[in-house]
XYZ file of C-alpha atoms in Angstrom:
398
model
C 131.482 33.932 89.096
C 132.782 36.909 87.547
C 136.000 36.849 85.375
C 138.550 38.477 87.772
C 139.421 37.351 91.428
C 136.894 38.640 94.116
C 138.432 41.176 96.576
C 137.696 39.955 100.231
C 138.043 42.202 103.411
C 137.747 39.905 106.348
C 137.085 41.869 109.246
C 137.767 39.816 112.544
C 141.121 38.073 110.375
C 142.350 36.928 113.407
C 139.819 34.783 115.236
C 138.775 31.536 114.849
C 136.347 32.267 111.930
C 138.905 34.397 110.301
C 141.848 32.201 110.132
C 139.120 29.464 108.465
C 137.937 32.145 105.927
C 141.790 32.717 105.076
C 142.328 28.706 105.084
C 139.279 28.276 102.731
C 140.348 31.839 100.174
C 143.943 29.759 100.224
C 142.739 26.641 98.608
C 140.517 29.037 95.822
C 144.016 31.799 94.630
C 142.078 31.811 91.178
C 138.937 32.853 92.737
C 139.874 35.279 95.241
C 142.388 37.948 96.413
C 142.421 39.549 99.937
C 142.226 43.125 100.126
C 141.977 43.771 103.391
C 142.367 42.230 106.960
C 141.573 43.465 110.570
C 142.195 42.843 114.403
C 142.041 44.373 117.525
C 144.836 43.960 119.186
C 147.128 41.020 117.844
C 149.663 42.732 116.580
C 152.366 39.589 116.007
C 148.902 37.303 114.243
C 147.881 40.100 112.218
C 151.744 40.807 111.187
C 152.102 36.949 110.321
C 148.470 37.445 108.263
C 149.791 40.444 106.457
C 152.682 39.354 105.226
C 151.172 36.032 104.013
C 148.866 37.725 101.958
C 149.868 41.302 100.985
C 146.680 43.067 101.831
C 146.213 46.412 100.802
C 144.796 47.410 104.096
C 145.252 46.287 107.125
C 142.878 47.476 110.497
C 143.548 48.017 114.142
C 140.745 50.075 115.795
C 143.205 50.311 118.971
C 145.792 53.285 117.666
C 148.363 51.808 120.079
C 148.509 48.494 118.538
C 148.267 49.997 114.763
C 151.356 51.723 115.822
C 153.280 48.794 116.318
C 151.595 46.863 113.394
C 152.699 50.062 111.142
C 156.534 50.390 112.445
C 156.771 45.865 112.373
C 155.163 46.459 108.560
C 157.785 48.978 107.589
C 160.441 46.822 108.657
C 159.648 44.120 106.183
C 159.445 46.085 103.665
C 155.459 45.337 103.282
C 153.387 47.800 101.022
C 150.150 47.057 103.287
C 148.407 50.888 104.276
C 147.883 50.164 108.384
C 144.444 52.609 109.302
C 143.761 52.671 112.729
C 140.290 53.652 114.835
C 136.966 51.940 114.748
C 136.188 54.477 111.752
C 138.550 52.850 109.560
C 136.527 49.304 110.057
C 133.629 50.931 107.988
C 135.983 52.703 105.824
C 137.452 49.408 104.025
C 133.965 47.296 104.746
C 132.543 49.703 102.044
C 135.398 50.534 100.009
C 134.738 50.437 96.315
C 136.742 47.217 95.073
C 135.649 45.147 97.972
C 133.302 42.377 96.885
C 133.136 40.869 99.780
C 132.881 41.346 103.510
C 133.245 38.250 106.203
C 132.226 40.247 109.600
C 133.523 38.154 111.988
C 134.306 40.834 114.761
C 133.089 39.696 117.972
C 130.080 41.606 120.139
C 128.792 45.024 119.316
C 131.812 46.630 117.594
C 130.583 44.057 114.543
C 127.628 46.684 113.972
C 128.982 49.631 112.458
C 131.052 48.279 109.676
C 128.478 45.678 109.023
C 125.974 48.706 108.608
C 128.500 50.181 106.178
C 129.079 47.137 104.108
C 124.608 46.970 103.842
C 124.626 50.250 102.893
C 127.550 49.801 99.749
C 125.731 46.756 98.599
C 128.248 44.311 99.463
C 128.211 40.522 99.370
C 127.987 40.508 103.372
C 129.029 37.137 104.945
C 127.808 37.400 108.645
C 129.330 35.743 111.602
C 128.275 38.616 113.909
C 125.526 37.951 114.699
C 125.405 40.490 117.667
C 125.260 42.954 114.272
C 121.426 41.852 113.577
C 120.806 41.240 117.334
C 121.911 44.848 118.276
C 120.440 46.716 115.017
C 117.515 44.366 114.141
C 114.977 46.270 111.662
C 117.913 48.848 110.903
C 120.209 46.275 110.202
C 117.688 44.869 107.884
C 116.556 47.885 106.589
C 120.119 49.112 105.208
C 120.708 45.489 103.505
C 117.540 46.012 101.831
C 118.285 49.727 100.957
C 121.832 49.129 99.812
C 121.048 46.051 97.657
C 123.600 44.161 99.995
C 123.939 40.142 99.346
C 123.814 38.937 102.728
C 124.614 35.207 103.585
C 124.609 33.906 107.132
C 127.660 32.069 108.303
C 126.401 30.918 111.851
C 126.509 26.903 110.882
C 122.554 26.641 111.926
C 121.256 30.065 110.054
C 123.815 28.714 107.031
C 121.940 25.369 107.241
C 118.524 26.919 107.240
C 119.964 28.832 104.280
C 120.884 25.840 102.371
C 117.598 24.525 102.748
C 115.267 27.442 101.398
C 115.433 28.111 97.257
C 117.572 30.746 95.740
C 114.359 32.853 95.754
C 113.839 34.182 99.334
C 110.137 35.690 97.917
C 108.508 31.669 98.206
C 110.312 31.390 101.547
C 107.074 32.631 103.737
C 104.908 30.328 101.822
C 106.959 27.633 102.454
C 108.189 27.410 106.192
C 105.795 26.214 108.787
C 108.861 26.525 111.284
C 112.700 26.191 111.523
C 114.578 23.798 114.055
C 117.855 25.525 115.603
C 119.950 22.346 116.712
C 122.730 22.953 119.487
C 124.984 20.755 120.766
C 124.457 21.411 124.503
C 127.942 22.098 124.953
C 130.196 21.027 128.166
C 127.702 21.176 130.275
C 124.297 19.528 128.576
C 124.630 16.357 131.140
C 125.716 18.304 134.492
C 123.582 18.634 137.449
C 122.219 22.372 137.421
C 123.337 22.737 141.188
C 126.783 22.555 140.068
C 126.714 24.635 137.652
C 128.151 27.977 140.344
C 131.304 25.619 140.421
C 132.270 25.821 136.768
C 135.649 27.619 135.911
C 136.404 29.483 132.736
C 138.324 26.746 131.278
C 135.846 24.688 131.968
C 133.370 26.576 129.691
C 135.755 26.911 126.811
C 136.521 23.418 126.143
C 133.563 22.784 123.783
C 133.219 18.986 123.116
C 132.963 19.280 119.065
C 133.628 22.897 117.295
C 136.923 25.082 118.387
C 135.604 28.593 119.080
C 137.120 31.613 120.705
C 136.828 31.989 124.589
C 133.640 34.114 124.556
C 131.675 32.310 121.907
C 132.572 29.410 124.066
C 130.849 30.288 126.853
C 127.688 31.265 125.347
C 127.540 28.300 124.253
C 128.415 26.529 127.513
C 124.714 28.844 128.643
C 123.492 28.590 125.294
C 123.384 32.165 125.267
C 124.854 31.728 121.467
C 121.674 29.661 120.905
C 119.397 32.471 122.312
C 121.183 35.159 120.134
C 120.782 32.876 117.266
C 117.349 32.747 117.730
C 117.223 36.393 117.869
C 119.260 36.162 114.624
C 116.918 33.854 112.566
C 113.721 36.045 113.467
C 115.308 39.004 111.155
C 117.317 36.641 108.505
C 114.254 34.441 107.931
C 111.283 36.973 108.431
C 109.580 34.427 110.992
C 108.058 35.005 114.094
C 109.318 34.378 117.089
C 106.806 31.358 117.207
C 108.288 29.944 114.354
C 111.905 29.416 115.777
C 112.011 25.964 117.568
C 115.886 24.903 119.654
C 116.792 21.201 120.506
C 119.710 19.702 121.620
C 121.559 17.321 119.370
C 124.664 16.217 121.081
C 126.345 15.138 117.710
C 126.678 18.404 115.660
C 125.487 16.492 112.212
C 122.197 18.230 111.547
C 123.400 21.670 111.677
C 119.275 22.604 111.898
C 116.171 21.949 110.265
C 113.336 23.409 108.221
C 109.724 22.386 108.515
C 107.519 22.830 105.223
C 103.599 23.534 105.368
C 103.094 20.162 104.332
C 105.335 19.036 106.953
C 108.478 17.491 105.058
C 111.156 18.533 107.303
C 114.942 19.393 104.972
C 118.285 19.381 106.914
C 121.390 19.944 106.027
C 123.942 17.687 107.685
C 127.961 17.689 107.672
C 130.959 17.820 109.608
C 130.773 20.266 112.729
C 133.702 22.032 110.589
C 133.261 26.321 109.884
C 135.178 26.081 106.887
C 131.526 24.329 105.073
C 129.139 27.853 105.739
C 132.507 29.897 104.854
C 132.845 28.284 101.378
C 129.457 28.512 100.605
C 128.912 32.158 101.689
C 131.846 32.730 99.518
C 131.016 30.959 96.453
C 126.961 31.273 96.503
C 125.211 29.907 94.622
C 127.978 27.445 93.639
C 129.788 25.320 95.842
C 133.526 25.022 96.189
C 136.098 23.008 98.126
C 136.342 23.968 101.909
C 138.422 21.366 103.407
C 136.942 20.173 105.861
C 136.197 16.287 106.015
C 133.439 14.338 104.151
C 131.104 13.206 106.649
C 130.327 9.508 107.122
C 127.442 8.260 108.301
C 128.035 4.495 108.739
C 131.273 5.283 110.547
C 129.240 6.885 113.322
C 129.121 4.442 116.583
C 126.893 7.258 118.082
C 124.309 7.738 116.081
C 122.046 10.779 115.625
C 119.973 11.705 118.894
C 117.982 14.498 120.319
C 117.044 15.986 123.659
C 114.905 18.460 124.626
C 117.133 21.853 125.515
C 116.806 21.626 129.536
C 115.144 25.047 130.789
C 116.764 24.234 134.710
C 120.052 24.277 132.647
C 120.080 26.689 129.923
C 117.768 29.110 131.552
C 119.709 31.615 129.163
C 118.176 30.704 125.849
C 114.781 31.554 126.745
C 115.747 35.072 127.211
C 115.606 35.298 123.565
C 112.130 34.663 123.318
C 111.168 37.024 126.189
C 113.334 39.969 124.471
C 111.436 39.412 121.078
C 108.285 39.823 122.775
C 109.884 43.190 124.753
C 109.907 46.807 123.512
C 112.206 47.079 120.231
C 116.027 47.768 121.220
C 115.080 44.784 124.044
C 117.498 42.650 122.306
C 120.169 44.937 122.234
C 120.097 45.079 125.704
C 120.317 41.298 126.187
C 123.199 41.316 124.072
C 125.015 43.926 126.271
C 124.419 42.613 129.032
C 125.710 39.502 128.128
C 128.559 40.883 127.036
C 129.659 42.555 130.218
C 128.708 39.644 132.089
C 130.437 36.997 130.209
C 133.463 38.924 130.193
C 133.425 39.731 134.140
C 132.887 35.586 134.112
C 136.225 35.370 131.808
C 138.000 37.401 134.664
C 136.743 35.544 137.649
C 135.000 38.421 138.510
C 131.126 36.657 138.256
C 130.593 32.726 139.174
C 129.163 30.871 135.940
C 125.505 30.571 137.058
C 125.431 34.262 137.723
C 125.954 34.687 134.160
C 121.973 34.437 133.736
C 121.490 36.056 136.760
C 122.693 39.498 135.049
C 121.123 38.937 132.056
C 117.427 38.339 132.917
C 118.009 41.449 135.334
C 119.212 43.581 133.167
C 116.531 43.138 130.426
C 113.872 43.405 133.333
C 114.655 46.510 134.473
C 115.861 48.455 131.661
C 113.537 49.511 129.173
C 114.523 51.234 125.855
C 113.422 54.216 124.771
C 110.566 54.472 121.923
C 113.153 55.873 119.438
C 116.322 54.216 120.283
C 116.576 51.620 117.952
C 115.847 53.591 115.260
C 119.397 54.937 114.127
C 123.287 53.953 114.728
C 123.368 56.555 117.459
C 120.480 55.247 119.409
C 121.495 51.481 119.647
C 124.581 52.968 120.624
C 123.335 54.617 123.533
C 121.005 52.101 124.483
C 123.933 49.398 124.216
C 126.288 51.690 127.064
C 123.107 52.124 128.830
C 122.382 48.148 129.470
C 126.212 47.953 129.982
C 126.151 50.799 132.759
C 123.178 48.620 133.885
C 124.674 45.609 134.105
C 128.624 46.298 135.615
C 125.901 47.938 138.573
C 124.777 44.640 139.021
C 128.131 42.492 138.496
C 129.502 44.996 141.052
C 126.728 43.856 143.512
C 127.073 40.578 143.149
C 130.875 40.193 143.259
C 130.287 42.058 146.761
């Protein structure tokens, strides 16, 4: 820890893994100091944010909303600089007295800035992961290039994380495979046929971790569990082989790691964000996070595990099949997805159909053989699977 306060730009300040990053910088002042914040579009939450903390910068990629943000700012009397476009995301992700960058912006927007904060060297913490699914080997590639710290925040890849030693060199000699756990969501006991019945609020009232609305649903398909896997492949260097999923209902074992010699290490806790947050943050030491100590012999239920039904989740097997496609394959699963969660969010697409765009999508669009290989590319191929896929939600809302 170095003498003065770390400078944290939390990207995403607004969302469920941004108001726990502020909760967690709130109980360390002496450690950290928040230089800049972002959101889409909630002006009166990002107003509240700013003038809690004093940012120096605060980020609205919609010019509308930055607009009012700006003119609400002024009013107070608040110092904060308001920049507006998706440019400015980058800008203050790679700005020279950042330390630190939380990416929590949902979807594909996430990959840009992430990009930029690789590419300054940056203590990244990801919770996008559609960042790595969308960019993969380029994503890697600039972390690698820019000397970038990067530290997964996903509870599971933060588990796996805290299971492996500080040197990520012995880490291929070590693993024989790693064990994803997921709770199965709303849905893990529900007879498949019903599943075309399910509303949206339905799907967002996950049983143990609170989550925004389209997180929520992916894991209601366990969609979030087949990006994750997706996720683990580039964070871990493993094969897709290597990445095992089961359900356990309890969120305890946030996921597992299986040694060569077949001693399996887990890290278990609380199903509480604020645990990966503080320890992205304070790497390789540990700090206070506030969530609650876990208890073991308070725990009627027990630990169990269930094999993750492929009837119900047909989803997370995607992730697999897009691993084994043509490189960019992943992006287009994660565009697809996208578009077809959100169509779900406005009624537009019944639940089950969900998968139904998905698997079609990634079988019938193929990427190009240079796509994924810069910003511009993955772009393009990203509109391309969402042109693809609004064909299809259009079809099937007919």
């Amino acid at each position: 820890m170095s003498a003065r306060r770390q400078r944290v730009c939390v990207l995403g300040s607004t969302g469920s893994i941004g108001t726990n990053t502020l909760d967690v910088l709130a109980r360390h002042p002496e450690r950290y100091e928040v230089l800049a914040l972002s959101a889409m579009s909630r002006v009166d939450a990002l107003l509240a944010q700013c003038l809690q903390w004093q940012p120096r910068f605060a980020v609205m990629p919609d010019t509308a909303a930055a607009a009012q943000l700006r003119a609400a700012l002024r009013e107070q009397g608040s110092r904060t600089e308001v920049l507006d476009g998706a440019a400015a995301l980058s800008e203050v992700a790679a700005h020279p007295d950042v330390d630190v960058v939380m990416a929590a912006i949902v979807g594909a927007a996430g990959l840009a800035p992430c990009l930029a904060a690789a590419r300054a060297g940056k203590r990244l913490l990801l919770a996008n992961k559609e960042a790595i699914v969308l960019g993969g080997a380029l994503f890697i590639n600039a972390v690698k290039q820019g000397g970038a710290d990067l530290l997964p925040i996903d509870s599971e890849h933060s588990a796996i994380f805290q299971c492996l030693p500080e040197d990520r060199s012995s880490w291929a000699q070590r693993i024989d495979h790693i064990v994803l756990t997921a709770s199965g969501g709303p849905f893990r006991q529900r007879d498949p046929a019903s599943l075309a019945e399910v509303t949206p609020e339905q799907a967002c009232a996950h049983p143990n971790w609170v989550m925004g609305r389209k997180i929520s649903v992916d894991s209601a398909t366990m969609m979030n569990k087949a990006l994750e896997v997706i996720e683990a492949r580039w964070l871990f260097d493993l094969q897709p082989a290597q990445i095992k999923v089961i359900i356990h209902p309890q969120s305890i074992i946030h996921s597992m790691v299986v040694c060569r010699d077949n001693s399996v290490l887990a890290q278990l806790g609380t199903p509480d964000m604020r645990v990966p947050i503080a320890y992205g943050l304070s790497f390789p030491e540990r700090i206070e996070s506030g969530a609650s100590r876990l208890d073991l012999l308070s725990s009627s239920a027990g630990l169990s595990f269930e094999e993750a039904d492929e009837r119900r989740f047909p989803g997370l097997y995607l992730s697999w099949q897009a691993l084994r496609g043509a490189e960019g394959s992943t992006a287009v699963l994660n565009a697809a997805n996208e578009e077809a969660v959100e169509a779900f969010l406005n009624r537009r697409l019944r639940f089950d159909q969900i998968h139904q765009i998905n698997a079609s999508t990634l079988a019938q669009l193929t990427p190009a053989a240079d796509e994924a290989a810069s910003v511009d590319g993955l772009l393009n191929l990203d509109g391309r699977a969402r042109r693809h896929a609004r064909q299809l939600i259009a079809a099937a809302a007919a």
